Structure formats: C-alpha cells, structure tokens
XYZ file of N, CA, C and O in Angstrom:
728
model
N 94.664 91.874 111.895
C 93.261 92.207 111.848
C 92.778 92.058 110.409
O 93.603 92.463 109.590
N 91.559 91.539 109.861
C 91.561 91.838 108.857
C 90.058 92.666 109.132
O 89.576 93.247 110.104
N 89.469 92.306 107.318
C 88.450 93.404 106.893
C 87.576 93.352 107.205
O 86.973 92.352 106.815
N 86.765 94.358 108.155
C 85.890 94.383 108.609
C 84.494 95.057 107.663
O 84.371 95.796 106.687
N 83.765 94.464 108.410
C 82.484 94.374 107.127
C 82.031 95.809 106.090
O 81.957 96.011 104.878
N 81.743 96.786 107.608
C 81.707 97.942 106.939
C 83.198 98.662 105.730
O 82.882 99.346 104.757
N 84.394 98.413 105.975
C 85.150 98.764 104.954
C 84.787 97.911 103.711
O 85.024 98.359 102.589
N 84.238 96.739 103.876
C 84.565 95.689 103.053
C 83.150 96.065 102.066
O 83.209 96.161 100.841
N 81.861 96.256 102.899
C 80.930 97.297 101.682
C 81.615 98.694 101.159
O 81.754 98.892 99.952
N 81.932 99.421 101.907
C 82.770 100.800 101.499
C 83.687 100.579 100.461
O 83.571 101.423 99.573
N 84.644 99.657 100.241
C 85.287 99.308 98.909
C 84.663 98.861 98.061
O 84.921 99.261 96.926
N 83.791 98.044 98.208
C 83.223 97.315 97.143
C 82.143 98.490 96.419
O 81.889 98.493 95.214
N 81.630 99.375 97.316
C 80.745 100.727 96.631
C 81.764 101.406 95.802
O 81.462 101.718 94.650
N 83.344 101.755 96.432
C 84.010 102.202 95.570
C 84.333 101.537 94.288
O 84.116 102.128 93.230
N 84.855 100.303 94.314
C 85.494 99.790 92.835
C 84.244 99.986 92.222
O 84.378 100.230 91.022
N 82.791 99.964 92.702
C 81.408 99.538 91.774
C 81.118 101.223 91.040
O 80.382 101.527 90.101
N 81.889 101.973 91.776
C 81.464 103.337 91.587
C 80.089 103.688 91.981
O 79.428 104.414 91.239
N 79.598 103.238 93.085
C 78.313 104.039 94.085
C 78.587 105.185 94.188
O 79.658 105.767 94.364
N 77.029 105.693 94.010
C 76.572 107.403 94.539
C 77.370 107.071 95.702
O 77.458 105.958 96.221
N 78.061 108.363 96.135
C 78.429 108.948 97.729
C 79.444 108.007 97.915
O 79.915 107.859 99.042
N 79.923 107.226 96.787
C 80.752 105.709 98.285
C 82.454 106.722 98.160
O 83.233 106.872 99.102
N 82.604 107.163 97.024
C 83.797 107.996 97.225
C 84.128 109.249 98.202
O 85.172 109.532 98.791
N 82.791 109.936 98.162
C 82.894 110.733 99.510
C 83.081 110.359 100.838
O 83.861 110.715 101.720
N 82.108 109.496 100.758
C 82.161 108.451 102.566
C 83.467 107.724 102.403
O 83.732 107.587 103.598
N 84.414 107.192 101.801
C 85.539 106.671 101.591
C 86.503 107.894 101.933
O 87.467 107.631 102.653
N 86.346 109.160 101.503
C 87.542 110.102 102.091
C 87.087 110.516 103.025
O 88.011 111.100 103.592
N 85.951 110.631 103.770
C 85.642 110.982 104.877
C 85.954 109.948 106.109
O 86.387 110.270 107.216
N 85.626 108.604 105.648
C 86.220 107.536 106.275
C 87.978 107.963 106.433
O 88.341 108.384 107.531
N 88.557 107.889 105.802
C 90.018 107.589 105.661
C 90.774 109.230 105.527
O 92.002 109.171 105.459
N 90.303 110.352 105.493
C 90.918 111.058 105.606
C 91.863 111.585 106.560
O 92.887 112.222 106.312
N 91.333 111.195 107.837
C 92.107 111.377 108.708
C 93.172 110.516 109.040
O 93.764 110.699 110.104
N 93.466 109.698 108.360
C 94.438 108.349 108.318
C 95.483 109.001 107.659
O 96.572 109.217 108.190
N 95.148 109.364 106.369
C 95.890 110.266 105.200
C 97.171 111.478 106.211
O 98.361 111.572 106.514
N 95.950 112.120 106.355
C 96.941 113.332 107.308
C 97.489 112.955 108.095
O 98.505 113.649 108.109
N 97.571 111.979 109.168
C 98.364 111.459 110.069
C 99.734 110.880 109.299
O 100.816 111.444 109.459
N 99.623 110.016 108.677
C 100.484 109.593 107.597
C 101.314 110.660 106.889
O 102.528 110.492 106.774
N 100.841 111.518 106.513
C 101.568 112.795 106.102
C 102.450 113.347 106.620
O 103.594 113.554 106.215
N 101.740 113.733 107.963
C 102.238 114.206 109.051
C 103.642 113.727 109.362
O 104.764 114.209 109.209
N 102.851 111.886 110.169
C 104.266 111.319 110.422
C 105.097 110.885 109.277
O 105.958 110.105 109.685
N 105.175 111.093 107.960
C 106.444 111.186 107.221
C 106.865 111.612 107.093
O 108.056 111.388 106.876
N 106.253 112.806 107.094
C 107.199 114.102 107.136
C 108.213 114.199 108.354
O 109.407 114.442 108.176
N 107.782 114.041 109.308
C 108.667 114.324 110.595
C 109.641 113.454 110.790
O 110.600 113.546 111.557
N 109.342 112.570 110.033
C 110.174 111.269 110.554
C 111.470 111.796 109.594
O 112.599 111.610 110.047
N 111.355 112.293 108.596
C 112.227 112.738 107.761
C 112.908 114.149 108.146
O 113.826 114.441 107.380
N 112.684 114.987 109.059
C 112.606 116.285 109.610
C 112.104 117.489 108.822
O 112.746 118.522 108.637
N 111.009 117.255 108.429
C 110.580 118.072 107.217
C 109.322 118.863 107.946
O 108.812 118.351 108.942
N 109.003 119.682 107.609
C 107.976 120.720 108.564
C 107.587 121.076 107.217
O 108.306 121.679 106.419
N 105.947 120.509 106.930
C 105.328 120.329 106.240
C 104.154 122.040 106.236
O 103.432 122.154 107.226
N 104.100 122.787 105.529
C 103.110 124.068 105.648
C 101.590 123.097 105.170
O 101.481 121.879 105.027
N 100.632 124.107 105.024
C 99.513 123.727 105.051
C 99.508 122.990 103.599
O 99.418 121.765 103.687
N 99.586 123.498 102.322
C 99.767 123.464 101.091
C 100.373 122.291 100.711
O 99.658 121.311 100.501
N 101.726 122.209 100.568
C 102.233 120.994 100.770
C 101.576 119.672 101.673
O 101.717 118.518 101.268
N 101.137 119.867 102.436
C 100.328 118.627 103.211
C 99.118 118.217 102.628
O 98.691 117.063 102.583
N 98.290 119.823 101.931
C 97.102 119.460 101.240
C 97.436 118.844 99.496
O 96.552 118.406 98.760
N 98.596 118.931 99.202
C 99.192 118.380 98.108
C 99.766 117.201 98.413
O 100.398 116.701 97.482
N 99.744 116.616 99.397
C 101.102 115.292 99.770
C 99.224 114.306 99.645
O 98.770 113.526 98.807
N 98.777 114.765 100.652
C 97.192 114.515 101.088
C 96.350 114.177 99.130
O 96.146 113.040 98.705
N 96.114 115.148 98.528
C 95.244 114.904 97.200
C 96.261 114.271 96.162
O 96.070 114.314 94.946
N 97.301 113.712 96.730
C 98.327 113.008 95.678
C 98.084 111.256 96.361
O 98.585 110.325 95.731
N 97.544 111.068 97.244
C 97.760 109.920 98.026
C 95.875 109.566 97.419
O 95.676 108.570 96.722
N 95.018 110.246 97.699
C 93.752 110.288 96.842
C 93.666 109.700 95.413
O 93.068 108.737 94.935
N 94.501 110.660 94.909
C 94.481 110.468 93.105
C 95.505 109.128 93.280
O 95.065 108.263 92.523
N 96.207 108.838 93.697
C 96.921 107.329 92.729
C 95.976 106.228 93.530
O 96.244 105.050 93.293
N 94.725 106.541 94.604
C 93.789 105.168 94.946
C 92.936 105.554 93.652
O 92.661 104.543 93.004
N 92.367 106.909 93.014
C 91.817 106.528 91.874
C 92.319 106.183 90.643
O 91.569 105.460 89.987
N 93.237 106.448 90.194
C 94.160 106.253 88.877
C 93.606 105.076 88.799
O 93.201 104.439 89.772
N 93.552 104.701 87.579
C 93.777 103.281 87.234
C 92.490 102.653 87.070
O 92.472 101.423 87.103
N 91.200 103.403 86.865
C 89.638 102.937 87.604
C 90.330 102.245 88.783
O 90.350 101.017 88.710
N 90.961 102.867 89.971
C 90.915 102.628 91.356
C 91.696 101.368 91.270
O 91.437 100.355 91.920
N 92.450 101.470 90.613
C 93.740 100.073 90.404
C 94.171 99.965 91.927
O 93.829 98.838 92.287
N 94.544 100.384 92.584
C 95.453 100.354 93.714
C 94.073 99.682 94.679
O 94.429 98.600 95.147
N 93.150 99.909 94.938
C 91.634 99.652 95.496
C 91.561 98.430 95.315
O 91.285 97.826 96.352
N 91.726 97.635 94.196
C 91.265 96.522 93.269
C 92.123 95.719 93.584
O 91.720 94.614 93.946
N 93.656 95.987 93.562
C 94.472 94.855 93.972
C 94.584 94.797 95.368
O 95.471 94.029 95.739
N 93.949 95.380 96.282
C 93.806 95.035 98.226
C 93.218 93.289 97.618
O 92.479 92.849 96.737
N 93.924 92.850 98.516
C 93.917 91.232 98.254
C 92.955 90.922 100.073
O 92.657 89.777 100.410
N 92.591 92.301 101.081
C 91.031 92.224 101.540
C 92.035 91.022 103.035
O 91.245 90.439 103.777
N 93.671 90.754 103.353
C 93.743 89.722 103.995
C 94.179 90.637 105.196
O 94.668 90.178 106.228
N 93.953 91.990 104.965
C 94.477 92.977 106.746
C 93.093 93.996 106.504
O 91.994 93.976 105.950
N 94.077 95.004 107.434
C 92.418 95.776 107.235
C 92.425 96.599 106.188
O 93.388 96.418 105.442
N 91.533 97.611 105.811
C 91.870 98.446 104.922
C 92.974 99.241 105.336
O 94.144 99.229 104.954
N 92.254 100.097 106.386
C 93.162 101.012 107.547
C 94.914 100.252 106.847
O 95.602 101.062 106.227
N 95.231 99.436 106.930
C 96.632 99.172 107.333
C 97.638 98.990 105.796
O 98.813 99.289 105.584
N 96.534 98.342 104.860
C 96.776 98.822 103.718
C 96.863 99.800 103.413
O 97.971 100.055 102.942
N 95.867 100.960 103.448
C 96.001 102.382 103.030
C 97.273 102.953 103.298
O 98.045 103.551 102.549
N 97.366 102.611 104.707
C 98.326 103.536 105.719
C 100.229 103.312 104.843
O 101.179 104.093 104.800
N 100.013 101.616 104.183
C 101.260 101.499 103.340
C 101.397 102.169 102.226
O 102.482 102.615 101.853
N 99.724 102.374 101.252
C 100.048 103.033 100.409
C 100.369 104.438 100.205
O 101.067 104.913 99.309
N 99.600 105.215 101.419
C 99.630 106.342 101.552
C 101.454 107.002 102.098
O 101.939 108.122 101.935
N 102.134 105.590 102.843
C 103.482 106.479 103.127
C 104.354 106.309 102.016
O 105.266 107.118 101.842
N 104.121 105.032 100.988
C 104.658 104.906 99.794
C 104.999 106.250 98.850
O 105.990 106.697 98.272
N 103.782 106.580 99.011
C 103.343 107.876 97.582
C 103.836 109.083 98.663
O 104.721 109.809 98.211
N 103.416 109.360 99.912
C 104.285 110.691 100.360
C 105.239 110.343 100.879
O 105.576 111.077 101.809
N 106.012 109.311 100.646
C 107.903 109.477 101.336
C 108.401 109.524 99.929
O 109.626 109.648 99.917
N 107.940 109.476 98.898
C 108.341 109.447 97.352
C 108.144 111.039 97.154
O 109.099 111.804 97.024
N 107.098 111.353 97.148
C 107.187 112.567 96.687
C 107.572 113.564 97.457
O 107.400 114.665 96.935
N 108.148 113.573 98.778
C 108.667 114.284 99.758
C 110.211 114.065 99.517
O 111.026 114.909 99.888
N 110.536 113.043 98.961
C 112.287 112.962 98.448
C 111.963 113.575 97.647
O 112.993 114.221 97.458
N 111.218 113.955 96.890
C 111.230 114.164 95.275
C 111.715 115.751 95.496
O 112.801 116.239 95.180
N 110.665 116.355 96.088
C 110.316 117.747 96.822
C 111.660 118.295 97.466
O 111.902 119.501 97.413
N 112.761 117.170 98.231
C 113.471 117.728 99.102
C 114.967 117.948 97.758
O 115.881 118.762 97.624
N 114.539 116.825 97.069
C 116.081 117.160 95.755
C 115.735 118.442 94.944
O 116.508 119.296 94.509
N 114.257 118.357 94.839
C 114.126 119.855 93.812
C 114.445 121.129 95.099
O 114.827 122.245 94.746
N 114.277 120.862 96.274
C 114.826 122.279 97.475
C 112.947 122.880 97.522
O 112.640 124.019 97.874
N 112.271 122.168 97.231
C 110.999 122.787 97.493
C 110.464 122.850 98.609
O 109.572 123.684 98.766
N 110.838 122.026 99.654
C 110.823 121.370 100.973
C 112.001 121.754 101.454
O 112.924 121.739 100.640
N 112.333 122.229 102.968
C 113.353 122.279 103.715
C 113.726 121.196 104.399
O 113.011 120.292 103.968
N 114.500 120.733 105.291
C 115.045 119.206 105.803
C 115.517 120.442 106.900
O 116.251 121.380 106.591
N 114.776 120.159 108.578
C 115.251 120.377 109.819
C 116.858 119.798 109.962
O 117.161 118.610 110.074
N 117.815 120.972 109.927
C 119.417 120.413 110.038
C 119.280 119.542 111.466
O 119.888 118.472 111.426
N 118.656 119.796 112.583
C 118.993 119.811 113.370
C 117.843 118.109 114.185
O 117.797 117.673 115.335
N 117.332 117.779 113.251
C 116.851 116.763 113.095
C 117.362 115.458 112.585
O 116.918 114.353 112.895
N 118.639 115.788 111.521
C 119.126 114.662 110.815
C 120.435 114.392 111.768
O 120.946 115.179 112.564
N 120.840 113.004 111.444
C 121.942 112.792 111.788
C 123.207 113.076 111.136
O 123.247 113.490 109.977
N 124.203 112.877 111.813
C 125.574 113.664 110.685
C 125.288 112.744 109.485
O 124.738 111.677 109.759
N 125.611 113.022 108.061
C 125.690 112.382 107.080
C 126.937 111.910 106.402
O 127.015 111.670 105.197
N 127.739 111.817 107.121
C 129.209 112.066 106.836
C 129.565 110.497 106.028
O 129.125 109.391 106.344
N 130.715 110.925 104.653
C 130.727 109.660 104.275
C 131.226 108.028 104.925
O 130.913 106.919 104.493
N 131.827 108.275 105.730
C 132.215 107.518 107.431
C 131.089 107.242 107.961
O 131.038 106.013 107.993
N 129.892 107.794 108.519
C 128.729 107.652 108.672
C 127.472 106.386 107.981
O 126.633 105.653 108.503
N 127.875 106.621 106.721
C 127.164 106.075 105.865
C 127.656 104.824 105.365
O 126.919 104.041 104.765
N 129.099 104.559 105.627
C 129.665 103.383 105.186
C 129.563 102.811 106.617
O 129.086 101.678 106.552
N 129.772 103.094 107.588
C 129.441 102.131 109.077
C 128.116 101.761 109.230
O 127.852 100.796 109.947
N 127.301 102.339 108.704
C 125.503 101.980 108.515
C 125.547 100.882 107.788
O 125.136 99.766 108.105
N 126.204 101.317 106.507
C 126.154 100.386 105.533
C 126.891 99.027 105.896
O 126.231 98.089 105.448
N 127.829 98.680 106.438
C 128.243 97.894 107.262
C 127.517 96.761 108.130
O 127.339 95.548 108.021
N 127.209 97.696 108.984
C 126.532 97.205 109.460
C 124.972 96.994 109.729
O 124.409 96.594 110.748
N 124.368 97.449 108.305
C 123.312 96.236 107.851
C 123.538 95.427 106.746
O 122.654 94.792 106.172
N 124.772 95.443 106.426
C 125.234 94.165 105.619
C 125.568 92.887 106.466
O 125.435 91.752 106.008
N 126.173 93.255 108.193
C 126.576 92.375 108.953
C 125.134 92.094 109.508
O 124.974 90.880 109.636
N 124.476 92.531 109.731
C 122.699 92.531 109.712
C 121.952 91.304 109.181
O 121.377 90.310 109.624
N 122.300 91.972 107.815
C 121.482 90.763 106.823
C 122.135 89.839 106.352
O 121.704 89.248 105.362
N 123.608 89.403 107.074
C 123.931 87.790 107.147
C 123.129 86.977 107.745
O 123.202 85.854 107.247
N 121.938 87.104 109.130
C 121.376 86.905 109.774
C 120.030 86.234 108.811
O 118.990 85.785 109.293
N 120.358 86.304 107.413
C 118.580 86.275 107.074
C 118.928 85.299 106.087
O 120.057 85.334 105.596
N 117.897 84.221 105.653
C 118.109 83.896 104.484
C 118.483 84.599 103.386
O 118.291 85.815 103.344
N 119.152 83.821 102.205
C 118.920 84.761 100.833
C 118.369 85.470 100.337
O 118.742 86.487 99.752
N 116.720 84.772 100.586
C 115.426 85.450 99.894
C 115.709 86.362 100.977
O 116.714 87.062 100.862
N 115.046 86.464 101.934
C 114.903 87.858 103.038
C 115.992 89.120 102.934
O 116.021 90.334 102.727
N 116.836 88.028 103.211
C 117.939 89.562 102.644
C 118.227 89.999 101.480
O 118.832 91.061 101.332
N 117.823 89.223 100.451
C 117.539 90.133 98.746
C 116.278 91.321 98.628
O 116.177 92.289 97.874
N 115.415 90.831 99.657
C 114.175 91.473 99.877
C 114.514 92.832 100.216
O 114.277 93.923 99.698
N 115.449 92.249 101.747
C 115.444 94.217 102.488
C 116.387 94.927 101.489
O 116.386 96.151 101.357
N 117.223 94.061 100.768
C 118.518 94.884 99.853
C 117.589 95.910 99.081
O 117.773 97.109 99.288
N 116.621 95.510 98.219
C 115.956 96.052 97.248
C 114.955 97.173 98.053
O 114.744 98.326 97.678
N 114.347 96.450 99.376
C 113.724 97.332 99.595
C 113.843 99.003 100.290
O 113.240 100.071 100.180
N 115.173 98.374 101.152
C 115.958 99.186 102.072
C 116.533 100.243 101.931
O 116.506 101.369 102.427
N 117.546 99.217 100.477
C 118.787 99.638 99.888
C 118.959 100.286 98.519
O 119.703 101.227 98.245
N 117.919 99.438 97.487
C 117.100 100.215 96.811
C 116.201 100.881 96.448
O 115.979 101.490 95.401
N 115.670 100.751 97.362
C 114.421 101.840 96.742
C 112.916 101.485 96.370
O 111.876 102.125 96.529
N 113.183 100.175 95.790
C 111.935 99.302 94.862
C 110.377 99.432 95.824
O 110.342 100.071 96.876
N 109.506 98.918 95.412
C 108.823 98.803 95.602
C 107.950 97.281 95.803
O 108.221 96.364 95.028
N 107.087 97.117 96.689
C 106.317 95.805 96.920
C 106.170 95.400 95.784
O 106.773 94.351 95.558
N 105.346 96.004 94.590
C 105.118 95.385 93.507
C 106.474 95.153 92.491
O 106.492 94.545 91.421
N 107.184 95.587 92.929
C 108.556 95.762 91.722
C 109.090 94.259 92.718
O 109.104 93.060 92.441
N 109.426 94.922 93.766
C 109.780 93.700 94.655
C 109.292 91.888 94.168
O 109.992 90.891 93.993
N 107.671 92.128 94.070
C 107.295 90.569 94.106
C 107.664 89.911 92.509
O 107.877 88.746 92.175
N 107.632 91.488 91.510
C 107.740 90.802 90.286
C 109.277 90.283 90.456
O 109.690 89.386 89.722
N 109.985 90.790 91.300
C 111.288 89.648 91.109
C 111.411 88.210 91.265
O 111.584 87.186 90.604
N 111.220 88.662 92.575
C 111.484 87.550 93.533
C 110.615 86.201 93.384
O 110.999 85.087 93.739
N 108.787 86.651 92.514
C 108.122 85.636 92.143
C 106.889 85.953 93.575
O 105.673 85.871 93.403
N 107.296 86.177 94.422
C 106.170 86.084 95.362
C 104.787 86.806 95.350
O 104.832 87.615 94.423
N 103.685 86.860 95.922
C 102.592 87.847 95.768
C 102.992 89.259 96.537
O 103.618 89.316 97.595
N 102.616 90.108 95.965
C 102.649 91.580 96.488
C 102.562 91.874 98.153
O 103.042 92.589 99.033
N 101.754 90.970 97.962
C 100.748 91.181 99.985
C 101.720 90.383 100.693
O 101.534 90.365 101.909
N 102.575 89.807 100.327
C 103.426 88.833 101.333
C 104.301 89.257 101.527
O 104.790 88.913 102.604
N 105.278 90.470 100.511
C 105.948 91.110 100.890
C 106.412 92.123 102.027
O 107.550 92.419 102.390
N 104.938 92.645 102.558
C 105.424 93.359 103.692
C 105.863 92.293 104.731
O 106.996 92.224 105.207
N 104.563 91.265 105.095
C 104.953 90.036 106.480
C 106.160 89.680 106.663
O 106.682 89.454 107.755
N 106.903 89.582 105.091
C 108.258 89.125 105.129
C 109.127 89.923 105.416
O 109.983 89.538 106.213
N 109.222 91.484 104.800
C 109.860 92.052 105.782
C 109.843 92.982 107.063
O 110.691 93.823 107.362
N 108.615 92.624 107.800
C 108.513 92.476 108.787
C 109.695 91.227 110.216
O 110.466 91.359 111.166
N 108.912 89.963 109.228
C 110.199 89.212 109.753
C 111.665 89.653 109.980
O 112.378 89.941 110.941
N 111.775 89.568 108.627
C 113.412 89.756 108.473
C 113.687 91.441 109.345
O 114.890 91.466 109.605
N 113.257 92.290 109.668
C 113.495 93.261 110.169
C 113.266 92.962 112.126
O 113.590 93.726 113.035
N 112.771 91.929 112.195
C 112.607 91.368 113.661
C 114.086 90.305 113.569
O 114.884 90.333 114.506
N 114.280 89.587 112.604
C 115.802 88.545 113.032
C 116.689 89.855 113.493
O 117.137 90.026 114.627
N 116.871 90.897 112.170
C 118.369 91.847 112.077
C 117.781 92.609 113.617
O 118.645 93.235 114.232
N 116.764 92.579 114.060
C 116.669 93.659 115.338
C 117.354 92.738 116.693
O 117.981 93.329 117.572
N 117.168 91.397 116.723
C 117.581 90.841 117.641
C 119.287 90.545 117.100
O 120.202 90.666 117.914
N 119.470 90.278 116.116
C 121.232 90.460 116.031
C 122.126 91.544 116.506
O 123.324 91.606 116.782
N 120.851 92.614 116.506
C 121.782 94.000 116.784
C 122.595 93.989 117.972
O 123.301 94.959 118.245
C-alpha cells in the first residue's frame, strides 16, 4: 500500500512544522503506538502497567521528533505511513523493553517463555544457520546482523551499501525462503 494523500499532507504539515499538524499526527497515530506497545510487550511475555506503556508510548513520540523530526524526513513515502511507523515504533519499544528487562525494571511472564536452556539455544542456533544456507550471501548476512545481531535497518544498509527502505522487503523475502525450508 502506499501513501495515501491525507497522511501524505499530515507529514508534510509535520516536517513544515504547521499549527495543530503535530497534534492531529498523535491523534492520528496514537492508537497505532499503543497497539504496538502492547503487542511487544506480549510477544516478549512482559505485562506492561499503565506507566511503563505511557513511557514505552512518549519514547516512540520523542525519537519521531528528535532530530527536527529526522526519523519523519527520511520515510522515503514508498508504503504507508501506518506501516512505517508501526516499524519504527517496535524498533524503539523492543529496545527499550530489553533495556528495562536487564535493568529487572520489567518482569518477563516465566510461564510465557520457552525453556532457555543452553541445549536450547544452540539447536535454534543450528538450525537457523541450516536455515540460512537456503539464502544468498547478501540475504543471509542481512538476517545474521539483523536476527543475530541486533543491528539495525540503518546500521544494516550502511553495510551492506543498500537503501534503508529495502531492507525490510529483503528480509521479508529471505524470512519466506528459510520458512519454506523449514
């Protein structure tokens, strides 16, 4: 899908800094935010209180403004907003929800995770190494970094040379070959 007209004035009021376009922009997208919150948290088994969500929530806000709205500015405008946001927004709260769970500020549902056992983790590891024989070089240097390390789209493209925005499509792909190898 890409950008539809009304987001596509709604950003452009934002980077221009229009009366109201930042309010109507979190009113637009707020509820995107919290869903996103929501489902990262859970996906991680984390049972998010009000506070923490309204902090995961005004941390996902502040890094679209940082920067005079750096993160806003580089949408390269070729999906929708919606789907962009929704990447940046799980970026910044699955980061700061690890961050949260090493300092013990956050609890982790035991009964949600899988065993973690070091046997566990080397048969995973295994077998998405037997996984990503399945992929070209590039693709599987991609999920290594992205998967395996940690990196980020933009850390990602400055390697590899590619544009930022192409990075997800690609591993999209490559996460559709390793699903049919499975």
């Amino acid at each position: 899908m890409s950008l539809s007209e009304i987001d596509r004035i709604l950003l452009q009021r934002c980077i221009d800094g229009a009366p109201r376009a930042w309010q109507d922009f979190v009113e637009r997208f707020l509820g995107l935010v919290i869903h996103v919150a929501n489902h990262t948290a859970q996906s991680r088994g984390i049972e998010l209180d009000d506070s923490v969500r309204d902090d995961l929530i005004a941390e996902v806000f502040l890094v679209l403004l940082a920067n005079d709205r750096g993160v806003l500015r580089r949408f390269r405008r070729n999906s929708s907003l919606a789907t962009y946001l929704t990447v940046v927004a799980r970026r910044v709260i699955a980061r700061r929800l690890s961050d949260l769970v090493q300092r013990n500020m956050v609890a982790v549902q035991e009964s949600d995770l899988q065993a973690d056992s070091q046997a566990t983790r080397i048969e995973d590891r295994e077998e998405v190494e037997r996984l990503m024989q399945r992929l070209d070089p590039q693709e599987s240097n991609i999920v290594r970094m992205y998967h395996l390390e940690g990196k980020s789209y933009h850390e990602i493209s400055q390697v590899v040379g590619l544009s930022e925005n192409s990075i997800g499509p690609l591993l999209s792909r490559a996460r559709q070959k390793m699903r049919e190898g499975a």
